[in-house]
Short mmCIF file of C-alpha atoms and ligand atoms in Angstrom, two decimals:
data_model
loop_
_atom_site.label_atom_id
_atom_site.label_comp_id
_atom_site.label_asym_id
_atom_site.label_seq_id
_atom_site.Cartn_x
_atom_site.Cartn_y
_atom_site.Cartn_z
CA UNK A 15 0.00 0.00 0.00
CA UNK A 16 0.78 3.43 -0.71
CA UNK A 17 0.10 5.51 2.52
CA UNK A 18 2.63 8.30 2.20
CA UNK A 19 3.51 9.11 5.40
CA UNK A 20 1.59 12.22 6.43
CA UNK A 21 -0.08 13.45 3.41
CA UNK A 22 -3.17 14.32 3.63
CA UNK A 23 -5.61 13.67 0.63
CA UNK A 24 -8.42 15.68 2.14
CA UNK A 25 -8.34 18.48 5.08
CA UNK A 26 -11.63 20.02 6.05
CA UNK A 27 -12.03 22.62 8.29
CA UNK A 28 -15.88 23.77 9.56
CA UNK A 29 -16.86 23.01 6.06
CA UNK A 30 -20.39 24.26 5.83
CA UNK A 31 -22.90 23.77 3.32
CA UNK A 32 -26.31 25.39 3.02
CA UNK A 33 -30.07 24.69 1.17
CA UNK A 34 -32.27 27.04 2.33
CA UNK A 35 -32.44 27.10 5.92
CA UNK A 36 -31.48 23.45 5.70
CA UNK A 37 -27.68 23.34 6.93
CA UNK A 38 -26.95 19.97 5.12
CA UNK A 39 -23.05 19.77 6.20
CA UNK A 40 -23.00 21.94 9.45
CA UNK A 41 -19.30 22.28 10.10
CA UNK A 42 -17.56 19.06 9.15
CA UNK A 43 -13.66 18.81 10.63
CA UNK A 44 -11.91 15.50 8.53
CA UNK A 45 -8.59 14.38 7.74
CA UNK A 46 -8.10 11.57 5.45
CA UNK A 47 -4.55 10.11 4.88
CA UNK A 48 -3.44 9.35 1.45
CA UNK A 49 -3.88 5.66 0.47
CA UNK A 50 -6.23 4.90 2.81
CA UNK A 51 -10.11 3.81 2.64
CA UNK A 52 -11.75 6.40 4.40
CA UNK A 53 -15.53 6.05 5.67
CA UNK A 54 -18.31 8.02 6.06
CA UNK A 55 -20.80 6.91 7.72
CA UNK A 56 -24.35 8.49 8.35
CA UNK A 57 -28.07 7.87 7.72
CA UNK A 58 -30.36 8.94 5.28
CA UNK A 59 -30.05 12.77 5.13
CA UNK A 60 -27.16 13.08 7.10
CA UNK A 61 -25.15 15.05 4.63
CA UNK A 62 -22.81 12.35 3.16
CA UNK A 63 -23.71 13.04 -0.84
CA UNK A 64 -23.67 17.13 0.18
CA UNK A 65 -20.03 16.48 1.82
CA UNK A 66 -18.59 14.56 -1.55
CA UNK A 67 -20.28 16.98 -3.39
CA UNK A 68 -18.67 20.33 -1.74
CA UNK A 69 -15.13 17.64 -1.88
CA UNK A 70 -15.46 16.93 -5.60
CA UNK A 71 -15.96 20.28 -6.57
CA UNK A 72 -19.62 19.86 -7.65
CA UNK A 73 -21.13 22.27 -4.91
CA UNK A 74 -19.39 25.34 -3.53
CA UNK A 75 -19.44 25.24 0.24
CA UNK A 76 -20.78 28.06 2.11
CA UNK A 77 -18.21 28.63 4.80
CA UNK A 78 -14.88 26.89 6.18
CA UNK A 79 -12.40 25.18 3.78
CA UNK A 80 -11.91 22.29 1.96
CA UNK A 81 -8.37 20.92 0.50
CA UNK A 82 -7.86 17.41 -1.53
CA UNK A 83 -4.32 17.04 -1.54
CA UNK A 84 -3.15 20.57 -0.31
CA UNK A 85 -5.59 21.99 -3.00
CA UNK A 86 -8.25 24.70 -2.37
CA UNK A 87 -11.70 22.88 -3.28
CA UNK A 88 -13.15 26.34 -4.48
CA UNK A 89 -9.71 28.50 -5.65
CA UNK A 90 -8.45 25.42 -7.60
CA UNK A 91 -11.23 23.56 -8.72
CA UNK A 92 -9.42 22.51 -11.81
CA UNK A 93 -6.81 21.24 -9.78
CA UNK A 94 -9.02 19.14 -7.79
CA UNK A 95 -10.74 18.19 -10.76
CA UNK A 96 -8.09 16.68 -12.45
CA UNK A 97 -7.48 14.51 -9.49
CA UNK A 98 -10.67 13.47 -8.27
CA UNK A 99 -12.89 10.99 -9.62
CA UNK A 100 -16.91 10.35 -8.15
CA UNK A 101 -19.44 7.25 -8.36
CA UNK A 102 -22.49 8.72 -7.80
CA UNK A 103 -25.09 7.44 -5.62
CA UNK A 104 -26.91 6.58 -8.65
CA UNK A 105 -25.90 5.09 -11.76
CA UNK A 106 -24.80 7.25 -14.21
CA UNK A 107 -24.29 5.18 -16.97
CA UNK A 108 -26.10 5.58 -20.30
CA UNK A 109 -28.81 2.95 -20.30
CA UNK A 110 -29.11 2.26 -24.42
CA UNK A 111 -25.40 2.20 -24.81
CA UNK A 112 -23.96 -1.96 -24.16
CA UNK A 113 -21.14 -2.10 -21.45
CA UNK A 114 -18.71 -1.65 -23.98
CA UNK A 115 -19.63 1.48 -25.75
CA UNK A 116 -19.96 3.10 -22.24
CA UNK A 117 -16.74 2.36 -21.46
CA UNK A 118 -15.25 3.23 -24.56
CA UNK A 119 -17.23 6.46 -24.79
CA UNK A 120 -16.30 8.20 -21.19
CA UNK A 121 -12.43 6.75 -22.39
CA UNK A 122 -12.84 8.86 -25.43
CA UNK A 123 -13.79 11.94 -23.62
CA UNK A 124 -10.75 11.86 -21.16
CA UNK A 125 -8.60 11.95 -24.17
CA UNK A 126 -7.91 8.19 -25.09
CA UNK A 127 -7.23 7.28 -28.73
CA UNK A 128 -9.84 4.98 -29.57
CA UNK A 129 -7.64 1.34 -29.86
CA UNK A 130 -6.31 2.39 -26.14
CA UNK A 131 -10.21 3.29 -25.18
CA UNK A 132 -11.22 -0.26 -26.31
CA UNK A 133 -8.23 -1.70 -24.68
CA UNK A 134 -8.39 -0.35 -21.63
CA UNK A 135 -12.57 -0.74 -21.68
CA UNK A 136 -11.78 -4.66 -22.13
CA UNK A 137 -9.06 -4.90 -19.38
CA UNK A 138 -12.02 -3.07 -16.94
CA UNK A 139 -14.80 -4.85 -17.82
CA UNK A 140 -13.25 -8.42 -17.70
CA UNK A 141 -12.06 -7.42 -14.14
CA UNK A 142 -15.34 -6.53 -13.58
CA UNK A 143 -16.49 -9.55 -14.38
CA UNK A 144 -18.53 -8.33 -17.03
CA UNK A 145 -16.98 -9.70 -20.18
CA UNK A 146 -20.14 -12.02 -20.99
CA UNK A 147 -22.33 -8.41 -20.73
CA UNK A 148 -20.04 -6.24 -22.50
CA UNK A 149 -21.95 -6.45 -25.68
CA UNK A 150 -25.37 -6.20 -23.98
CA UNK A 151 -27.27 -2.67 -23.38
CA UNK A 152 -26.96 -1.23 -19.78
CA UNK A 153 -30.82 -1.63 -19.16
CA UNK A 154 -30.23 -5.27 -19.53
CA UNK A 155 -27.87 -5.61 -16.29
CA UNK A 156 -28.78 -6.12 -12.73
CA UNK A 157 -28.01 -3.48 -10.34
CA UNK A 158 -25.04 -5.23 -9.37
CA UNK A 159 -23.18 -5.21 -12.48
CA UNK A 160 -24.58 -1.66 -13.17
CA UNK A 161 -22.57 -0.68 -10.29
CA UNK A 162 -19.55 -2.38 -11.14
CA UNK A 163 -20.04 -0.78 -14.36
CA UNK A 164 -20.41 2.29 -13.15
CA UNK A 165 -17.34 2.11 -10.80
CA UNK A 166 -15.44 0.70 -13.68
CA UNK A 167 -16.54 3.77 -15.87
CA UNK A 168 -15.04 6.37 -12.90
CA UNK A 169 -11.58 4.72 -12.79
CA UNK A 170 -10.71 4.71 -16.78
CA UNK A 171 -8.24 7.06 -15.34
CA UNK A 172 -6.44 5.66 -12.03
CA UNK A 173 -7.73 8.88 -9.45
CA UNK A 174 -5.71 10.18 -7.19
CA UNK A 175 -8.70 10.34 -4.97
CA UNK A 176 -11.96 8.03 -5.56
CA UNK A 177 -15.46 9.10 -3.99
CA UNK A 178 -17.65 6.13 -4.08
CA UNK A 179 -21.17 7.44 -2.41
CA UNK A 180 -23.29 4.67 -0.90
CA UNK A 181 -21.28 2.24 -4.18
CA UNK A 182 -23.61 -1.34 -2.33
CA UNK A 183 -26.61 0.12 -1.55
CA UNK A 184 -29.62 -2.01 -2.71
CA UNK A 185 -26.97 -4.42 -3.79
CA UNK A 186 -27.70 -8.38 -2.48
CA UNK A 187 -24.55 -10.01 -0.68
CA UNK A 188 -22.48 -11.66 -3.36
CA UNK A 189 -22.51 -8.21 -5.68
CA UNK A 190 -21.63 -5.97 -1.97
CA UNK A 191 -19.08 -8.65 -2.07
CA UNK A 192 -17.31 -8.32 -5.56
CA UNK A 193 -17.53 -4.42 -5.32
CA UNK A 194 -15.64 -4.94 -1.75
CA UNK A 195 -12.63 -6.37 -3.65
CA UNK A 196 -12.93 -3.75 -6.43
CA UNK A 197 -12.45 -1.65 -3.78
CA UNK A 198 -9.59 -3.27 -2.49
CA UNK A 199 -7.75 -3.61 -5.47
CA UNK A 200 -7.88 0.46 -6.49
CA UNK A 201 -6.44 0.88 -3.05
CA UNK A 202 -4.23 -1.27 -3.32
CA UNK A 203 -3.01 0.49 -7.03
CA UNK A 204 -2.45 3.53 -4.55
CA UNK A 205 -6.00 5.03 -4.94
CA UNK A 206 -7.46 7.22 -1.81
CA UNK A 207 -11.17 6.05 -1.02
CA UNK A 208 -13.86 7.91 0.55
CA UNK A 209 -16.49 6.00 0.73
CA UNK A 210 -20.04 6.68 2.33
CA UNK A 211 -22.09 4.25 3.06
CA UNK A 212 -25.41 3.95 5.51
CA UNK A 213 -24.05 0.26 6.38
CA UNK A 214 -21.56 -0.21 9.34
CA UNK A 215 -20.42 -3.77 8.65
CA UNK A 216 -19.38 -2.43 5.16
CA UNK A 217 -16.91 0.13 6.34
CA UNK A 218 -15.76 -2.08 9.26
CA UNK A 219 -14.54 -4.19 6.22
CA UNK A 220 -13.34 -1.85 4.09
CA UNK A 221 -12.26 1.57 5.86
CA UNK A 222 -9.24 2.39 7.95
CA UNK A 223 -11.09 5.32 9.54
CA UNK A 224 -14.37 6.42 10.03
CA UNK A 225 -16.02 9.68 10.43
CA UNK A 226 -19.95 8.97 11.60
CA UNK A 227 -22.26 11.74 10.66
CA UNK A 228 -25.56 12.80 11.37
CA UNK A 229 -27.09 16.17 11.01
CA UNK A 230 -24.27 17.14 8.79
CA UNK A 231 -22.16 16.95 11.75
CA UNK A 232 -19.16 14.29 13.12
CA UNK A 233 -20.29 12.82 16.17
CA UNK A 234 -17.75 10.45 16.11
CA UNK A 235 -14.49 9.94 14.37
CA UNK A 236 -11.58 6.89 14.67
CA UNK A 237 -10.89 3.21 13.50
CA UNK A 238 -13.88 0.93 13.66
CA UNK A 239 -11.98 -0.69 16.64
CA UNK A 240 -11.93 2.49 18.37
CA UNK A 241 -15.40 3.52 17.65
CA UNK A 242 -16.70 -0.18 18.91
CA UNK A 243 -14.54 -0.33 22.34
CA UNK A 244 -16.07 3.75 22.67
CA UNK A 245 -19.26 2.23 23.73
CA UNK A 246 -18.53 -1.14 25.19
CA UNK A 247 -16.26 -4.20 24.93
CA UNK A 248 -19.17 -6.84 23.93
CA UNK A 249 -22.64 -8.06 24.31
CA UNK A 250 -23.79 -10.92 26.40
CA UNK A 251 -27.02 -12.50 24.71
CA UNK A 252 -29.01 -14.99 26.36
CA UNK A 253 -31.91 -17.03 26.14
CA UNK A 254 -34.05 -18.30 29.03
CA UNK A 255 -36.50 -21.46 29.36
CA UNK A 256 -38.76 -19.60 31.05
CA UNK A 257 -40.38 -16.29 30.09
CA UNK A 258 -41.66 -15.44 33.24
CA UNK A 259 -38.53 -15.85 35.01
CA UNK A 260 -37.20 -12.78 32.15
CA UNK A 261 -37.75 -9.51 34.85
CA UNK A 262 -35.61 -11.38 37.56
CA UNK A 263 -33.06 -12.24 35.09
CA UNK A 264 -32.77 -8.83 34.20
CA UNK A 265 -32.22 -7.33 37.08
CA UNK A 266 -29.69 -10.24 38.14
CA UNK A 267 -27.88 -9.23 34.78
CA UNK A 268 -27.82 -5.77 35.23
CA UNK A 269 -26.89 -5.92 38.98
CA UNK A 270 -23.53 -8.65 38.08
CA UNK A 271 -22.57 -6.70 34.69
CA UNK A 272 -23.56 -3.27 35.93
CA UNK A 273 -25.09 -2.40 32.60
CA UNK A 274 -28.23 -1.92 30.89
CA UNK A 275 -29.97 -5.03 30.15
CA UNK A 276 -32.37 -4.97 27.19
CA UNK A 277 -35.30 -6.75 26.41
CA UNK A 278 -35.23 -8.12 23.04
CA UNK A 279 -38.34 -9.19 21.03
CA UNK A 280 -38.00 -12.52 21.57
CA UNK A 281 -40.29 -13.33 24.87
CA UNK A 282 -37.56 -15.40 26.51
CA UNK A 283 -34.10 -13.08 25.23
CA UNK A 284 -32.17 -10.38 27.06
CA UNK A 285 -28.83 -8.19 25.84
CA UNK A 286 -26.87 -6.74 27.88
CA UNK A 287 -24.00 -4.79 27.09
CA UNK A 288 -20.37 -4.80 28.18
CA UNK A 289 -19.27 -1.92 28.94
CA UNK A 290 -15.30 -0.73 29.26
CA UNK A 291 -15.76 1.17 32.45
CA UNK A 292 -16.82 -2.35 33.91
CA UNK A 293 -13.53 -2.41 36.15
CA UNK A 294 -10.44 -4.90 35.33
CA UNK A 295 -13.13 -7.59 34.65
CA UNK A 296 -12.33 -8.78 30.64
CA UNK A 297 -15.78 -9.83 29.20
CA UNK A 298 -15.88 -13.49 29.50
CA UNK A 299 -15.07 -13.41 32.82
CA UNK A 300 -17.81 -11.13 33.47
CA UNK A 301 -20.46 -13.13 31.01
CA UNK A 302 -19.49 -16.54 33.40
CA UNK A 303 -20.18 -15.08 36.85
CA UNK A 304 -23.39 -13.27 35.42
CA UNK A 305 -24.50 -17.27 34.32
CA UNK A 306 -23.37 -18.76 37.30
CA UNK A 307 -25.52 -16.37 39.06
CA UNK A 308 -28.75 -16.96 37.09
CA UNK A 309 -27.83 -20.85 37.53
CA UNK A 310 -27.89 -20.13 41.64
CA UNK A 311 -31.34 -18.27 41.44
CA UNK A 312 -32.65 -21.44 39.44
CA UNK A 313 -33.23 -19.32 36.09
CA UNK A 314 -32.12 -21.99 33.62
CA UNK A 315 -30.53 -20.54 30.29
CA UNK A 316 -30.56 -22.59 26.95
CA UNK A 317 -28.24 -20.26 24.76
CA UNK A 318 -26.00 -17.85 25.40
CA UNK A 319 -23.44 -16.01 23.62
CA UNK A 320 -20.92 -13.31 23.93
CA UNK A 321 -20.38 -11.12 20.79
CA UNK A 322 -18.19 -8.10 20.11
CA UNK A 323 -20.49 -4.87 19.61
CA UNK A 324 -21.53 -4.62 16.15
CA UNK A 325 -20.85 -1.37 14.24
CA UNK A 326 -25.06 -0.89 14.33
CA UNK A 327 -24.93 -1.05 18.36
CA UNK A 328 -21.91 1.83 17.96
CA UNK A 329 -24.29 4.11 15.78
CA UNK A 330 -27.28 3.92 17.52
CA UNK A 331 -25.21 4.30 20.81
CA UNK A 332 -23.96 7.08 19.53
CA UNK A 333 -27.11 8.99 17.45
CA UNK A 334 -29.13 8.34 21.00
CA UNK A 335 -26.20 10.32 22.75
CA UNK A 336 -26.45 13.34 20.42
CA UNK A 337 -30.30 12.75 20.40
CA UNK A 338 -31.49 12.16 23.64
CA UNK A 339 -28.02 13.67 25.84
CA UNK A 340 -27.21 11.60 29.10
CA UNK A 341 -30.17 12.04 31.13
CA UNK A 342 -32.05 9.67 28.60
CA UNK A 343 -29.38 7.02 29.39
CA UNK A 344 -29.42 7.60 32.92
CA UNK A 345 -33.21 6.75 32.48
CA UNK A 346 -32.80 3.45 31.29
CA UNK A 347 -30.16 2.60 33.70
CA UNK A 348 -32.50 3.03 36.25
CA UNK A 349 -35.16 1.67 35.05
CA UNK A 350 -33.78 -1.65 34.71
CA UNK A 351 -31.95 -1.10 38.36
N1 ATP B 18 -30.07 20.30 -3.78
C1 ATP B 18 -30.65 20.32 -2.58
N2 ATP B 18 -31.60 21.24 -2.28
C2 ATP B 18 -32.18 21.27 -1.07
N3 ATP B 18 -31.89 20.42 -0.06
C3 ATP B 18 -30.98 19.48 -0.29
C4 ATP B 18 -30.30 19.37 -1.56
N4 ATP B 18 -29.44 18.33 -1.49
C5 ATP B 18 -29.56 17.82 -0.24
N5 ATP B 18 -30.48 18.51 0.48
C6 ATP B 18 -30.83 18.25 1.89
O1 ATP B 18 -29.64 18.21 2.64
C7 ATP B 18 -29.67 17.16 3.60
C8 ATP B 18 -28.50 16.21 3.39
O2 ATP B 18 -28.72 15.51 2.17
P1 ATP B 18 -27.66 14.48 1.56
O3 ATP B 18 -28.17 14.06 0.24
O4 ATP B 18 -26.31 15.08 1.64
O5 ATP B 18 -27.77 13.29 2.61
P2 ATP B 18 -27.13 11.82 2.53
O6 ATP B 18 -26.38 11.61 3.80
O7 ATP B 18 -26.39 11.65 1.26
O8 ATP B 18 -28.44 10.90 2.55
P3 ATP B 18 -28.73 9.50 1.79
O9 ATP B 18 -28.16 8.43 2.65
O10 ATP B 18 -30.22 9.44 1.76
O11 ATP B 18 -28.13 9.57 0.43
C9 ATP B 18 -31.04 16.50 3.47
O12 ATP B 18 -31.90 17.08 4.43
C10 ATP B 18 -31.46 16.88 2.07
O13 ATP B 18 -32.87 16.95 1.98
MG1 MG B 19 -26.57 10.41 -0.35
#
């Protein structure tokens, strides 16, 4: 890989964009390391396609500053431009034209003599996996190779800097899957990714940061590792025989782990998570002395497992702490005490 060691390929600072009296990206601070997959990570409306935009010169921000690569977003725009490469969020491919002539059309435009645009439209597409569709139209393909497509058609020049804005979404898991490795292998050519996406598993694969938006602001900002252990080390899930017996269990949970236990939909399941400031205690040994205890109050469990957080526990930990502020979690604390 090609991090080079401190350079930055994008520096915002209090970037601001504005619709109305809608302030879609509200003072955004990032830094995003050259060679790196960087993630951003926010739900719908957040500000994620408004941020890329502002980034890939599409939008002019209305306040703070924006630099790809030590570049001005707004005083050299042509600059940028010439760096910068963007999959939408929707396809932009020309639906009549067959895989091929798409290709070999966009090729054209950048300046490609037309036996190096075929060439280099046959090299993409067959590592696309899309040499058996090359010759058909685009409104022929599933969305899956329609995004490939589509990513293939925004790297017919190697980028310095790839934006790739929600590139799985709607996709099923064997096409998230083969745009993963696309991903991986124009980083690994010494490509810069930002990539937003609304799904946390997919930049716990892929990114080695994250920024996690909401409101067009960060609320949270580090490697999916750091952003897991931020709200807890785990989750304990278990199941009970008995439904009745579920309130007591609860409270025995909370009291042992000292966390809020949840009641899951399942009549007969409880969560509770792990969290760091739990004291010296590493998880398991904490899960086994919450089991043993439910074993001496005669609460039989039939499954049980212990699971790191997932990256959808971290987001909704952390949109319910800019939401609801720490009385709300006090709240629930108690309420299970
Ligand atoms: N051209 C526009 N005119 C007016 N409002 C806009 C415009 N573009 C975006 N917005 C608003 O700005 C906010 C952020 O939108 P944006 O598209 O950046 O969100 P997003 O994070 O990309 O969401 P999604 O996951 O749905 O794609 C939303 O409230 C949206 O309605
Ligand atoms: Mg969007």
């Amino acid at each position: 890989m090609s991090e080079r060691t401190g350079e930055l390929a994008i520096e915002t600072t209090g970037l601001v964009k504005v619709f109305g009296d809608k302030r879609a990206v509200d003072g955004i601070d990032l830094r995003v390391p050259a060679g790196t997959v960087y993630g951003v990570l926010g739900p719908n409306g957040a500000g994620k396609t408004t941020a890329v935009r502002v980034l890939a010169t599409l939008l002019r921000p209305d306040g703070g500053e924006a630099r790809v690569f030590g570049h001005d977003v707004v005083k050299e725009a042509d600059t940028v431009r010439g760096r910068v490469s963007l999959t939408g969020q929707y396809a932009s491919v020309d639906e009549d034209l067959t895989g091929t002539e798409n290709l070999v059309l966009l090729a054209r435009l950048l300046g490609h003599r037309k036996p190096a645009a075929y060439d280099r439209a046959a090299r993409l597409l067959e590592a696309f996996g899309l040499t058996e569709a090359a010759g058909k139209q685009a409104k022929n393909y599933s969305g899956g190779m329609r995004r490939r497509l589509d990513i293939a058609a925004s790297i017919l020049n190697t980028p310095d800097l790839l934006f790739l804005d929600e590139p799985t979404t709607g996709l099923d898991p064997r096409s998230r899957n083969q745009v993963w490795d696309i991903v991986r292998a124009v980083v690994a050519q010494g490509t810069t990714v930002l990539l937003t996406t609304q799904y946390l598993d997919e930049a716990d694969q892929l990114a080695g940061r994250i920024a996690v938006i909401d409101n067009g602001r960060v609320i949270a900002e580090g490697t999916p590792g750091q952003l897991k252990s931020s709200v807890g080390s785990g989750s304990v899930h278990v199941r009970l025989r008995d439904a009745h017996l579920r309130p007591e269990a609860q409270r025995v949970l909370s009291e042992v782990m000292k966390t809020a236990v949840q009641l899951d939909h399942d009549p007969v399941a409880l969560t509770a998570r792990i969290m760091p400031e739990g004291g010296a205690t590493g998880p398991a040994e904490l899960a086994s002395r919450a089991l043993g205890e439910l074993a001496a109050r005669g609460i039989t469990v039939d499954d049980f497992s212990l699971g790191q957080p997932s990256l959808d526990e971290v987001f909704l930990a952390l949109t319910e702490k800019t939401q609801q502020q720490p009385a709300r979690q006090q709240e629930k604390q108690e309420a299970v005490a």
